[in-house]
Structure formats: structure tokens, C-alpha cells
Amino acid sequence: MLEGRAPEGQLGHYPLERLKRVDKPTTYVGPNVQRVSEHDSGFLKLRRGEYGPRLKAGGSRSVSKEPVGAAIAQMIRGLREMTPVDVYPNLAPIPKDPAAQSRHIKGLGYFLRADCIGICELPQYAVYASDGDERPIELDHKYAIVFLIDQGWRTFNGALGSDWISGAQSMKSYSTSGFIATVVANYIRRLGYEAEPHFSGHYKVLMPPLVMLSGLGEMSRFGGTILNPFLGPRFKTSAVTTNLPLEPDKPIDFGLQHYCQVCKKCARECPSQAIPYSDEMIIYNDYETYELDVEACTRMRVGNPAGAMCGRCIKVCPWNKPYEGIHKLVEWTLERVSLSHRFSVWMDDLLGYGRQNIEDKWWYDLEEVEGIFQVPEKVGAVVKSSPLAQKKEVLAVEEDDSE
Amino acid sequence: MLEGRAPEGQLGHYPLERLKRVDKPTTYVGPNVQRVSEHDSGFLKLRRGEYGPRLKAGGSRSVSKEPVGAAIAQMIRGLREMTPVDVYPNLAPIPKDPAAQSRHIKGLGYFLRADCIGICELPQYAVYASDGDERPIELDHKYAIVFLIDQGWRTFNGALGSDWISGAQSMKSYSTSGFIATVVANYIRRLGYEAEPHFSGHYKVLMPPLVMLSGLGEMSRFGGTILNPFLGPRFKTSAVTTNLPLEPDKPIDFGLQHYCQVCKKCARECPSQAIPYSDEMIIYNDYETYELDVEACTRMRVGNPAGAMCGRCIKVCPWNKPYEGIHKLVEWTLERVSLSHRFSVWMDDLLGYGRQNIEDKWWYDLEEVEGIFQVPEKVGAVVKSSPLAQKKEVLAVEEDDSE
């Protein structure tokens, strides 16, 4: 339960407070990371037609062609249109102690049903240099509060990750985390401090470095994606940047770097083969990452003829498990004993994790074509050679990305 | 976890499917229940000045004088302003089986993180005859889908129920359930069926009969409030009314009628003594209820000088427990063995349930007066004679309702 009793000192549902903390992220982040423009993101390149006309057309409907995703995306647009309250001219009479403020704001976020919350100082390289229309962005807030919302284990259990509910899974966590960030920002503004919410379609900041710096995860093999020890990669994020004095958290080390080196299950299962198999990370913009083929990933997500978007890597990641019983123990072991990593990956396949369990499929596969919903021909892009694609009920199809 | 693994056949976090089902609610609902006007509700009487000028002035700031409640109330106003999507002219190609549709819609609601979901036929008496401005309301939808959102056990554990976070506790569940109802209504409209969301400040229907009829609770001693076996009274609700063919749930019987007869803890603890001590229910508008003093309750909530609103009855109810470990077993027993009820109430006091546990108090007591936040003089209205008010750290004050 999100809001039930917790062990002493634990603020939320997950024992973030018990993780091993380190002074720097477990992957290199150098002194010369440059600010980037949102204009250069894969999705905006696609919208401008840089990946061809078919995908440009697909971009605008990649989520909204499916009715659950469309209904939730409508809420995110509504959130973006809400007018923030003016920053109050007087500071509220609250303690000035940053540690107390951090506990206070986390208490608020968990009350609002966030799944994990972390706080970091906001480095300027995490602020976009300019937005999608190349308008410069300036943001001098000192801190970032980061909110994670689970996409839901059960729906992933019933899904292929690359099928028709995939976009809705993202949108659900984008909208829920955006809702929380909007409340928290408006609350802090009432206290008399500057604060801005950042969420899907409304980000002035890049989330991956903030998730890493605030101690909510480590860099994973699917480059740019940060993985959390309790939710795996099964979450989306929002943030509030603010000048309210806060005590930052430290980055975490739960052994993921060795795990991602040996596992490679995401690379094996990626329908667009966008995730590298390499043993080594690269240095890009003075930080360490795996070299994701961003164009192939974006093409797959937007052009997916067998679903709405794609999160197949999230589905099959061995860290995507319900947080309960045996899995708590397994996570504890994985975090501490790197020898167990190879065994864990082997067992994960053997036990059938990453398969679709149709009893948890609550949605209908539907595709809107010119205002009318149709039952789509193809359901879920998976790699034919995958050991997970052998069972007939999976309804697997090879992804067809030819233009 | 809201979205973790569940026993077979259980759709959400709580085992609603295992409750004893009955053909009619456990309290009498006759054939002559008349539709009522929202205009006659306590809050609207108060806003018109029928409870005096001080409370009329208090009505507009009863939630918003506290900054967390104010920030969340802002979201509810935003939800009300969102434009629904037009009902699609074509029906989506989905199975016509009402049982399958009910499972489907519940799957969607739980995916969106609702805590409990029930479905009933919509009786006309549950539709307001007219709104707050006495404009007639017509709504011929056949079904209602009801969503419950937990107000959060942990915050109640740190609170008195009648203190400064009280309004925010309501608003959090109103906004979250309103968000879900808005998504679900827009989804169903995309499928080609009429659907409307109902949530705080945006209700065309009365929620208590719908919560009861959809099998989510029984009538409790705090008249008009329905109590759920897993959340107790610690929730707020929203609904979607629709013509999508659905299979209704049946009402439940978990033994609450005998429990409320013997317990009376809410009556003992109510700061405005608005809850009756009587052994007998009354018949009002051809349905059975306890005779709540609505005016006293409304005066307390809006005029509370020691907090923002009031939910002291929710705080002290023995059914307000975290759903875990021993409490699961206790609930199971209470539902089945009415002899255990007196013992349970006695034990509840003895074990200190209903007390404030200050380690879970994450918020600051703040009151906005003319645009500036102040530390309020009084924190939490409690009955001085109560055994729960003896501990000094509780900061208890007698509620002062004199005009």
C-alpha cells in the first residue's frame, strides 16, 4: 500500500533510505557536460519530418490512436493549461532547516501518492538550453524535487510492452506525476518561494540526470534511461525546481552497472534492435552512457504498426518485478552480490519472466483510423528469435519498419 | 502496492470479490425515496448565509486558508474546466458482454490507481433534482461506476482529524478520484457511449447511495457516510455515469450495522457532537440512516477555529486502520463474528487507536489571513473529556463554535 505503515525512518512505500549512498553517480559525469536543446530530441526531429513523411504523420497519433492513451493524454494537455498561482510576496513562517524542509516536501509528495521521491541540486547542464521552438530557456532554481510514478506491474504483466496499451502506460505515469508536481509547485509558491513544475510536454529540465543525482536510480543499458531498484525501469517522472532551501539526497549504488554489463536481455528483446550489446559504455557529451540508436528507437515507437508506442525494454527487464515477498529478497541479494547477476538473468528466462500473462490483459486492442476504431491486425512487435516469442498465445508479429 | 500481484480473480488491491454479497443494502431503502436538490445541502445553505454571516465568510476559505488544501483545490477547479471529448458517432468494436465490460472498466480504473471500484444501476433518486442554482438536472444514464480513493492512513495517523491538514486530506482524494473519473468518462465517450464524470463540485449524482449499491460499503453511524471494510470511512469518491452496458455489483454485508450500534466512538469524539448516540436509526426520505445534526457538522467544519475543515469521525473510527498483517485478520473476524464487536471497540481504545502519532506529522500548521500565512493559535478541535485527549503533546483545544 502506498500510504500504509512503514518501518521507522522510511518516508514512502519503498525503503529508499536503506540503499547504499555514494558521493557521485556510479557512471562518469564530467565537468564539461553541455546544455542541450529540446529541439534536438528524437521526437521533435521526427515531428519536423527528419525521419521521413510516414513517421512525421505517425508522430501526431502515436499515442492518441489508442483510446486509453488518448483519454489520458487529454489530461496532460489540461495540466499544461492550468495557470500557476502567483508566488506569495511573504515567506510563510516555517522552519528554515533544509533537512526539515526536505522531509516536509517528501511527506507532501507521498501524501499525494508519489511512488519514490528524491531531491538534488539542479545542475545547469540539466536545464534545456532552448525549447522545441529554439527559444532560449533560463532557470536559476537551486534544487530539483523528483517524483517517480510506477507504470503498474500488473498491466505490464498482461502486456508485451510493444502492444496497444504501451502508450497509455507511459501517459498514466506522465499524467499522475505531472499532477503531483503541479500541486507541489503551487504549494511552494504559496509559501513564498519560486517553484515550477516539469512534466511531459512541459519540461524545462532533462529528467535522467536529475533522477540519478537525486538517488532514485542508476544509468541502465537502455541509454539515457535510469533504472530504480524497486520499480526497475517501469516508471515516468516529473520534477519541481525551486529555491525553497532543501537538503539534497545522494546518488545510489545498487550494483546495476555490473548487472547491465552481463544481462543484455533488453538488447536481445528490443524489436528495433536499438539497444547496444556492447560490453563498454561510451562517453557522450562528457558523461558515460550506453550508445542507444535513438533514431531506431524513435522510429519503432512512433511507427509501430502493431501497437501504440513501445516499452518492450521495460517489459523484459529483470528488474521489472512486483515489490513483494521473494522479489524483495532477490533484490536485496542482487544489490549486494555481483556474482549472482549471471545466475539471476538465467533464472529470469527460465522462470518465464518477460512473457505476457494474458489473464492480466484488461484492455482491448483498438486503433483509431480516421475517427473510427478498428481491431488492429497486428498486436505487439517482438523479435521472432526471442525465447519469449515461442508461445502461440503471445500473438507475436515481427515489427515491420519498412517505409 | 496498488498495482502488484493479486490473488486470482481479485481485480484491485483489496479483496472486494471475497466479501459477502446481498441482494439489498443492509439498511432499508424504500420505494419512495425522493430526489433532492444540491441547493439544500449544508454547504450551500451556509454559503447563502443561512447559518449566519461569520460562517458564510468562512465557507469560501474553509479549505483554502491552509496551503496544501488550497494547492489541491486549485487542481479540482482545473479538472472542472476541462472540456470533455465529444461522444464518438460510431461504437468501437468491443465485446457486448456486460460482465466483460465491467471487468474491463475496473481494469482501467485500477490501472489509473483507484483504490476500490464498484458498479451499480443508477437509480433516479440518486440524481440531484436540481443544482446549487436550482437549475433542473436530468440524467438518464443506466449505470454508475464508483471510484474510491484512500485519504491515506499515514497522514491520518499523524493528525487529529480536526486540525489544519484535514481539508487537504479530503481534497487529495476528491482531486485524485476526479482525475480518474474524467479519464474514464473520456475513454468511454471515445468508445461511442455517453458518459459523464462526477466529482467534487461537479456532481449531478449523490454519492452515498451509489457507494452502497455498488457494493463498496454500508451506511455508518455518521449519517450519510458509507463505510468500506478495507478503508473504513477514510476515502472520497467520484463516479462515471454511462450507457455503456455493464454488469452491476451487489451490495455488501460485512457486519457494520451491529458494529455501529455498539461502538459509538465517533459520537463520543465528534467535536461538534453532531453524531447521534442513539441505538436506533431513523427513516428519512424513505431510507434508513442515523440522524446526523447536519447543521452542527457543517458549522464545525467551516467554522473550525483550530483547523481547516474536520474529519475527526474518520480519524477515530476503529475501521480506519492500515490494511496489513494483524488488521487483515481482525477485519476478517469482525466481518464474521458479531460477538467480537464490543471487544474490538474496547481494545481499540486500550491500544491507543485514534491518538495522534506525531512522528507521522509531515505538514506545518499554517493559516492564511489576508494573504499572509500565520502560525495558528489553536491546533485541532477535540472533545476535552475524551480519553484520547489526555496526552499533552496532542495540543488539544476545545472547539469554540460561539458566534
Coordinates of N, CA and C in Angstrom, one line a residue, chain B residues 160 163 312 355-356 358 379-380 382 388-397:
Chain B
L160 N -5.0 14.8 14.0 CA -6.2 14.7 14.9 C -7.5 14.6 14.2
D163 N -7.7 19.0 12.5 CA -6.6 20.0 12.5 C -6.4 20.6 11.1
R312 N -12.8 14.4 12.1 CA -12.4 13.7 13.4 C -13.1 12.3 13.5
R355 N -5.4 8.0 18.6 CA -4.5 9.0 19.0 C -3.7 9.6 17.9
Q356 N -3.2 10.8 18.1 CA -2.2 11.4 17.1 C -0.8 10.8 17.3
I358 N 2.7 11.8 16.4 CA 3.3 13.0 15.9 C 4.5 12.7 14.9
V379 N -4.6 24.2 17.5 CA -4.4 23.1 16.5 C -5.3 21.9 16.9
G380 N -6.3 21.8 16.2 CA -7.1 20.6 16.4 C -8.2 20.7 17.4
V382 N -10.7 18.9 19.7 CA -11.1 17.6 20.2 C -12.0 17.8 21.5
L388 N -8.9 10.1 24.6 CA -7.8 10.3 23.6 C -7.2 11.7 23.7
A389 N -7.8 12.6 24.5 CA -7.3 14.0 24.6 C -6.4 14.2 25.8
Q390 N -6.0 13.2 26.5 CA -5.3 13.4 27.8 C -3.8 13.6 27.6
K391 N -3.3 13.1 26.5 CA -1.8 13.3 26.3 C -1.5 14.7 26.0
K392 N -0.5 15.3 26.6 CA -0.2 16.7 26.4 C 0.3 17.1 25.0
E393 N 1.0 16.2 24.4 CA 1.6 16.5 23.1 C 0.5 16.6 22.0
V394 N -0.7 16.3 22.3 CA -1.7 16.3 21.3 C -2.2 17.7 21.0
L395 N -1.8 18.7 21.9 CA -2.1 20.1 21.7 C -3.6 20.3 21.5
A396 N -4.4 19.6 22.2 CA -5.8 19.6 22.0 C -6.4 20.9 22.6
V397 N -7.4 21.4 21.9 CA -8.2 22.5 22.3 C -9.7 22.2 22.2

